[in-house]
Tab-separated table of N, CA and C and ligand atoms in Angstrom:
chain	number	residue	atom	x	y	z
A	1	MET	N	-52.133	-4.334	-22.411
A	1	MET	CA	-50.862	-4.329	-21.415
A	1	MET	C	-51.011	-3.047	-20.081
A	2	ALA	N	-50.561	-3.724	-18.991
A	2	ALA	CA	-50.854	-2.842	-18.016
A	2	ALA	C	-50.142	-1.814	-17.876
A	3	GLU	N	-49.450	-0.855	-17.324
A	3	GLU	CA	-49.396	0.045	-17.189
A	3	GLU	C	-47.594	0.376	-17.114
A	4	ASN	N	-47.707	-0.560	-15.993
A	4	ASN	CA	-46.124	-0.818	-15.535
A	4	ASN	C	-45.573	-1.992	-16.642
A	5	ASP	N	-46.140	-2.415	-17.542
A	5	ASP	CA	-45.303	-3.605	-18.156
A	5	ASP	C	-44.228	-2.950	-19.182
A	6	THR	N	-42.851	-3.689	-18.454
A	6	THR	CA	-41.874	-3.218	-18.970
A	6	THR	C	-41.638	-3.896	-20.512
A	7	GLY	N	-42.459	-5.071	-20.665
A	7	GLY	CA	-41.613	-5.943	-21.823
A	7	GLY	C	-40.860	-7.132	-21.967
A	8	LEU	N	-40.206	-7.117	-20.646
A	8	LEU	CA	-39.315	-8.376	-20.369
A	8	LEU	C	-39.952	-9.088	-19.638
A	9	LYS	N	-39.525	-10.628	-20.520
A	9	LYS	CA	-40.106	-11.671	-20.400
A	9	LYS	C	-39.862	-11.996	-19.130
A	10	PRO	N	-40.194	-12.701	-18.311
A	10	PRO	CA	-39.888	-13.511	-16.785
A	10	PRO	C	-38.323	-14.493	-16.981
A	11	LYS	N	-37.698	-14.866	-16.774
A	11	LYS	CA	-36.947	-15.909	-16.942
A	11	LYS	C	-37.396	-17.623	-16.604
A	12	THR	N	-37.388	-18.406	-17.135
A	12	THR	CA	-38.097	-19.502	-17.303
A	12	THR	C	-37.127	-20.805	-16.580
A	13	THR	N	-36.022	-20.732	-17.370
A	13	THR	CA	-34.827	-21.271	-16.557
A	13	THR	C	-34.044	-20.446	-16.161
A	14	THR	N	-32.823	-21.373	-15.362
A	14	THR	CA	-31.751	-21.342	-14.518
A	14	THR	C	-30.279	-22.032	-14.754
A	15	LYS	N	-29.535	-21.068	-14.999
A	15	LYS	CA	-28.539	-21.800	-15.466
A	15	LYS	C	-27.880	-22.316	-14.362
A	16	PRO	N	-26.928	-23.568	-13.911
A	16	PRO	CA	-26.671	-23.907	-12.775
A	16	PRO	C	-25.395	-23.350	-12.614
A	17	LYS	N	-24.893	-22.676	-11.312
A	17	LYS	CA	-23.916	-21.864	-11.547
A	17	LYS	C	-22.651	-22.346	-10.823
A	18	LEU	N	-21.573	-22.566	-11.799
A	18	LEU	CA	-20.255	-23.890	-11.269
A	18	LEU	C	-19.583	-22.537	-9.986
A	19	GLU	N	-19.243	-23.009	-9.068
A	19	GLU	CA	-18.418	-22.631	-8.257
A	19	GLU	C	-16.825	-22.784	-8.856
A	20	ARG	N	-15.585	-21.653	-8.516
A	20	ARG	CA	-14.920	-21.532	-8.962
A	20	ARG	C	-14.168	-23.058	-8.107
A	21	PRO	N	-13.017	-23.540	-8.554
A	21	PRO	CA	-12.528	-24.135	-8.076
A	21	PRO	C	-11.455	-23.759	-6.755
A	22	LYS	N	-11.301	-24.049	-5.688
A	22	LYS	CA	-10.628	-23.506	-4.681
A	22	LYS	C	-8.893	-23.977	-5.146
A	23	LEU	N	-8.116	-22.625	-5.141
A	23	LEU	CA	-6.598	-22.537	-5.424
A	23	LEU	C	-6.137	-23.234	-4.033
A	24	TYR	N	-4.932	-23.954	-4.289
A	24	TYR	CA	-4.154	-24.257	-3.086
A	24	TYR	C	-2.789	-23.842	-2.799
A	25	LYS	N	-2.126	-23.254	-1.784
A	25	LYS	CA	-0.708	-22.998	-1.420
A	25	LYS	C	-0.159	-24.378	-1.267
A	26	VAL	N	1.589	-24.014	-2.282
A	26	VAL	CA	2.078	-25.360	-1.871
A	26	VAL	C	3.235	-24.318	-0.706
A	27	ILE	N	3.353	-24.889	0.407
A	27	ILE	CA	4.612	-24.342	1.042
A	27	ILE	C	5.614	-24.972	1.526
A	28	LEU	N	6.825	-24.581	1.842
A	28	LEU	CA	8.018	-24.651	1.642
A	28	LEU	C	8.189	-24.590	3.470
A	29	VAL	N	8.892	-25.217	3.876
A	29	VAL	CA	8.536	-25.420	5.509
A	29	VAL	C	10.103	-25.932	5.684
A	30	ASN	N	10.620	-24.964	7.057
A	30	ASN	CA	11.669	-25.081	7.207
A	30	ASN	C	12.348	-25.972	8.372
A	31	ASP	N	13.394	-26.385	8.769
A	31	ASP	CA	13.928	-27.217	9.191
A	31	ASP	C	15.484	-27.226	9.722
A	32	ASP	N	15.903	-27.835	10.475
A	32	ASP	CA	17.396	-27.493	10.710
A	32	ASP	C	18.040	-28.438	10.064
A	33	TYR	N	18.193	-29.249	9.352
A	33	TYR	CA	19.009	-30.020	8.590
A	33	TYR	C	19.194	-30.236	7.330
A	34	THR	N	18.029	-29.870	6.682
A	34	THR	CA	18.703	-29.683	4.768
A	34	THR	C	19.295	-28.936	4.433
A	35	PRO	N	20.514	-28.899	4.041
A	35	PRO	CA	21.236	-28.233	3.408
A	35	PRO	C	20.703	-26.909	2.519
A	36	ARG	N	21.078	-25.837	2.777
A	36	ARG	CA	20.889	-24.588	1.931
A	36	ARG	C	20.223	-24.987	0.068
A	37	GLU	N	21.688	-25.322	-0.139
A	37	GLU	CA	22.190	-25.692	-1.437
A	37	GLU	C	20.905	-26.469	-2.081
A	38	PHE	N	20.907	-27.858	-1.052
A	38	PHE	CA	19.712	-28.714	-1.364
A	38	PHE	C	18.128	-28.396	-1.969
A	39	VAL	N	18.186	-26.990	-0.637
A	39	VAL	CA	16.747	-26.705	-1.090
A	39	VAL	C	16.406	-26.345	-1.821
A	40	ILE	N	17.520	-25.235	-2.360
A	40	ILE	CA	17.380	-24.640	-3.721
A	40	ILE	C	17.521	-25.514	-4.933
A	41	MET	N	18.350	-26.472	-4.895
A	41	MET	CA	18.103	-27.292	-5.962
A	41	MET	C	16.994	-27.947	-6.264
A	42	VAL	N	15.894	-28.191	-5.033
A	42	VAL	CA	14.979	-28.770	-5.389
A	42	VAL	C	13.802	-27.838	-6.166
A	43	LEU	N	13.851	-26.506	-5.503
A	43	LEU	CA	13.177	-25.535	-6.156
A	43	LEU	C	13.217	-25.210	-7.435
A	44	LYS	N	14.317	-25.247	-7.759
A	44	LYS	CA	14.559	-25.370	-9.364
A	44	LYS	C	13.964	-26.288	-10.186
A	45	ALA	N	14.121	-27.399	-9.522
A	45	ALA	CA	13.797	-28.980	-10.643
A	45	ALA	C	12.294	-29.056	-10.173
A	46	VAL	N	11.962	-28.572	-9.176
A	46	VAL	CA	10.080	-29.201	-9.144
A	46	VAL	C	9.306	-27.739	-9.617
A	47	PHE	N	10.046	-26.716	-9.031
A	47	PHE	CA	9.103	-25.425	-9.469
A	47	PHE	C	9.958	-24.608	-10.255
A	48	HIS	N	10.573	-25.164	-11.532
A	48	HIS	CA	11.290	-24.552	-12.390
A	48	HIS	C	11.802	-23.170	-11.960
A	49	MET	N	12.075	-22.641	-11.210
A	49	MET	CA	12.537	-21.390	-10.385
A	49	MET	C	14.266	-21.308	-10.765
A	50	SER	N	14.129	-19.871	-11.020
A	50	SER	CA	15.913	-19.437	-11.216
A	50	SER	C	17.090	-19.228	-9.712
A	51	GLU	N	18.185	-20.064	-9.972
A	51	GLU	CA	18.270	-19.692	-8.749
A	51	GLU	C	18.432	-18.595	-7.636
A	52	GLU	N	17.968	-17.193	-8.094
A	52	GLU	CA	17.887	-16.429	-7.353
A	52	GLU	C	16.650	-16.415	-6.680
A	53	THR	N	15.527	-16.471	-7.702
A	53	THR	CA	14.151	-16.972	-6.783
A	53	THR	C	14.716	-18.202	-5.466
A	54	GLY	N	14.898	-19.015	-6.350
A	54	GLY	CA	14.968	-20.173	-5.603
A	54	GLY	C	15.826	-19.756	-3.925
A	55	TYR	N	17.051	-19.062	-4.274
A	55	TYR	CA	17.324	-18.522	-2.794
A	55	TYR	C	16.574	-17.732	-2.056
A	56	ARG	N	15.862	-17.103	-2.545
A	56	ARG	CA	15.134	-15.893	-1.800
A	56	ARG	C	14.161	-16.339	-1.391
A	57	MET	N	13.567	-17.904	-2.013
A	57	MET	CA	12.274	-18.099	-1.242
A	57	MET	C	12.979	-19.332	-0.260
A	58	MET	N	14.214	-19.762	-0.425
A	58	MET	CA	14.866	-21.029	0.438
A	58	MET	C	14.781	-20.015	2.164
A	59	LEU	N	15.544	-18.771	1.755
A	59	LEU	CA	16.121	-17.778	3.096
A	59	LEU	C	14.900	-17.195	3.493
A	60	THR	N	13.354	-17.400	2.882
A	60	THR	CA	12.038	-16.455	3.214
A	60	THR	C	12.060	-17.993	4.334
A	61	ALA	N	11.422	-18.853	4.148
A	61	ALA	CA	11.430	-20.096	4.764
A	61	ALA	C	12.369	-20.374	6.108
A	62	HIS	N	13.984	-20.204	5.617
A	62	HIS	CA	14.751	-20.197	6.763
A	62	HIS	C	14.398	-19.355	7.757
A	63	LYS	N	14.391	-18.083	7.589
A	63	LYS	CA	13.977	-16.868	8.369
A	63	LYS	C	12.666	-16.880	9.128
A	64	MET	N	11.700	-17.056	8.501
A	64	MET	CA	9.866	-16.916	8.677
A	64	MET	C	9.557	-17.850	9.093
A	65	GLY	N	10.268	-19.500	9.112
A	65	GLY	CA	9.616	-20.816	9.242
A	65	GLY	C	8.435	-21.334	8.017
A	66	VAL	N	8.221	-20.409	7.552
A	66	VAL	CA	7.352	-21.216	6.082
A	66	VAL	C	7.653	-19.709	5.042
A	67	CYS	N	7.403	-20.411	3.780
A	67	CYS	CA	7.160	-19.460	2.686
A	67	CYS	C	6.651	-19.957	1.568
A	68	VAL	N	5.328	-19.614	0.830
A	68	VAL	CA	4.438	-19.988	-0.167
A	68	VAL	C	5.296	-19.815	-1.287
A	69	ILE	N	5.172	-21.263	-2.076
A	69	ILE	CA	6.162	-21.685	-3.350
A	69	ILE	C	5.205	-21.305	-4.215
A	70	VAL	N	3.580	-21.533	-4.539
A	70	VAL	CA	3.210	-21.034	-5.525
A	70	VAL	C	1.618	-21.663	-5.322
A	71	VAL	N	1.081	-20.799	-5.948
A	71	VAL	CA	-0.473	-21.133	-5.911
A	71	VAL	C	-1.785	-21.611	-7.205
A	72	CYS	N	-2.141	-23.099	-6.791
A	72	CYS	CA	-2.573	-23.569	-8.204
A	72	CYS	C	-4.006	-24.714	-8.187
A	73	ALA	N	-3.583	-25.383	-9.010
A	73	ALA	CA	-5.056	-26.489	-8.471
A	73	ALA	C	-4.529	-26.885	-7.487
A	74	ARG	N	-5.844	-28.145	-6.767
A	74	ARG	CA	-5.168	-28.573	-5.620
A	74	ARG	C	-4.776	-30.004	-6.569
A	75	ASP	N	-4.767	-30.498	-7.589
A	75	ASP	CA	-4.183	-31.870	-7.779
A	75	ASP	C	-2.900	-31.708	-8.483
A	76	ILE	N	-2.486	-30.325	-8.709
A	76	ILE	CA	-0.952	-29.954	-9.374
A	76	ILE	C	-0.381	-29.881	-7.590
A	77	ALA	N	-0.890	-29.067	-7.184
A	77	ALA	CA	-0.305	-28.332	-5.847
A	77	ALA	C	0.348	-29.301	-5.075
A	78	GLU	N	-0.790	-30.977	-5.045
A	78	GLU	CA	-0.298	-31.930	-4.003
A	78	GLU	C	0.577	-32.386	-4.607
A	79	SER	N	0.835	-32.826	-6.133
A	79	SER	CA	1.446	-33.387	-6.792
A	79	SER	C	2.977	-32.921	-6.530
A	80	LYS	N	2.846	-31.830	-6.609
A	80	LYS	CA	4.024	-30.761	-6.728
A	80	LYS	C	4.953	-31.441	-5.225
A	81	ALA	N	4.275	-31.228	-4.316
A	81	ALA	CA	4.492	-30.982	-2.885
A	81	ALA	C	5.199	-32.073	-2.626
A	82	LYS	N	4.672	-33.149	-3.006
A	82	LYS	CA	5.096	-34.810	-2.864
A	82	LYS	C	6.348	-34.993	-3.452
A	83	GLU	N	6.396	-34.221	-4.986
A	83	GLU	CA	7.424	-34.518	-5.757
A	83	GLU	C	8.443	-34.081	-5.129
A	84	ALA	N	8.688	-33.077	-4.452
A	84	ALA	CA	9.690	-31.962	-3.568
A	84	ALA	C	10.213	-32.811	-2.643
A	85	THR	N	8.862	-33.000	-1.794
A	85	THR	CA	9.086	-33.815	-0.358
A	85	THR	C	10.002	-35.271	-0.580
A	86	ASP	N	9.440	-35.893	-1.392
A	86	ASP	CA	10.141	-37.108	-1.675
A	86	ASP	C	11.570	-36.667	-2.448
A	87	LEU	N	11.856	-36.205	-2.782
A	87	LEU	CA	13.270	-35.811	-3.591
A	87	LEU	C	14.189	-35.252	-2.105
A	88	GLY	N	13.745	-34.915	-1.136
A	88	GLY	CA	14.334	-34.454	0.220
A	88	GLY	C	14.231	-36.048	0.802
A	89	LYS	N	13.465	-36.577	1.059
A	89	LYS	CA	13.576	-38.120	1.971
A	89	LYS	C	14.419	-39.068	1.065
A	90	GLU	N	14.991	-39.297	-0.251
A	90	GLU	CA	15.186	-39.973	-0.877
A	90	GLU	C	16.605	-39.626	-0.356
A	91	ALA	N	17.287	-38.748	-0.319
A	91	ALA	CA	18.504	-37.744	-0.247
A	91	ALA	C	18.775	-37.831	1.467
A	92	GLY	N	17.744	-38.217	2.126
A	92	GLY	CA	18.044	-38.355	4.020
A	92	GLY	C	17.673	-37.138	4.038
A	93	PHE	N	16.596	-36.427	3.962
A	93	PHE	CA	16.598	-35.218	4.629
A	93	PHE	C	15.598	-34.734	5.042
A	94	PRO	N	14.637	-34.156	6.086
A	94	PRO	CA	13.503	-33.862	6.841
A	94	PRO	C	12.589	-32.775	5.743
A	95	LEU	N	12.952	-32.419	4.502
A	95	LEU	CA	12.770	-30.661	3.823
A	95	LEU	C	11.210	-31.727	3.842
A	96	MET	N	10.565	-30.544	4.006
A	96	MET	CA	9.018	-30.951	3.554
A	96	MET	C	8.127	-29.638	3.402
A	97	PHE	N	7.387	-29.924	2.190
A	97	PHE	CA	6.501	-29.304	1.444
A	97	PHE	C	5.020	-29.472	1.900
A	98	THR	N	4.355	-28.499	2.002
A	98	THR	CA	2.613	-29.055	2.579
A	98	THR	C	1.962	-27.925	1.391
A	99	THR	N	0.615	-28.509	1.558
A	99	THR	CA	-0.409	-27.668	0.801
A	99	THR	C	-1.649	-27.143	1.831
A	100	GLU	N	-1.997	-25.806	1.572
A	100	GLU	CA	-3.287	-25.664	2.087
A	100	GLU	C	-4.077	-24.714	1.302
A	101	PRO	N	-5.726	-24.699	1.518
A	101	PRO	CA	-6.409	-23.947	0.454
A	101	PRO	C	-6.348	-22.864	0.585
A	102	GLU	N	-6.488	-22.277	-0.220
A	102	GLU	CA	-5.893	-20.568	0.015
A	102	GLU	C	-7.648	-19.583	0.222
A	103	GLU	N	-7.626	-18.711	1.413
A	103	GLU	CA	-8.677	-18.237	2.204
A	103	GLU	C	-9.763	-17.983	0.942
B	1	LIG	N1	17.311	-24.119	8.194
B	1	LIG	C1	18.141	-24.506	6.883
B	1	LIG	C2	19.640	-24.734	7.514
B	1	LIG	O1	20.260	-23.849	7.961
B	1	LIG	C3	18.211	-24.630	5.608
B	1	LIG	C4	16.835	-24.743	5.019
B	1	LIG	C5	15.883	-23.957	4.654
B	1	LIG	C6	15.890	-25.811	5.271
B	1	LIG	C7	14.699	-23.472	4.240
B	1	LIG	C8	14.422	-26.241	4.759
B	1	LIG	O2	12.504	-25.136	3.972
B	1	LIG	C9	14.061	-25.245	4.283
B	1	LIG	N2	20.630	-25.817	6.964
């Protein structure tokens, strides 16, 4: 045995490294037409929020232009954004939820 032999066996197999799937933000976008109460109703119905949290997020979008509602897997983010946007559309409002990947 060589003097510097550590007794460790060289690795002969490599485990394929799985990338962690990217998370996506669901973003509420402000507009000038959708009533505040309607935005809160959609947040409660689609994202299971309390009245208070819904009010806070609606107001953040109203003041800042946008508000991040939730961060989750891509398929869930996209289906929630569509469901919420469609509720606005059905009622004749331009309410908009978008998605984008988290940094
Ligand atoms: N700006 C709207 C109003 O004044 C309310 C509103 C808030 C609409 C947030 C959309 O994402 C929104 N009636």
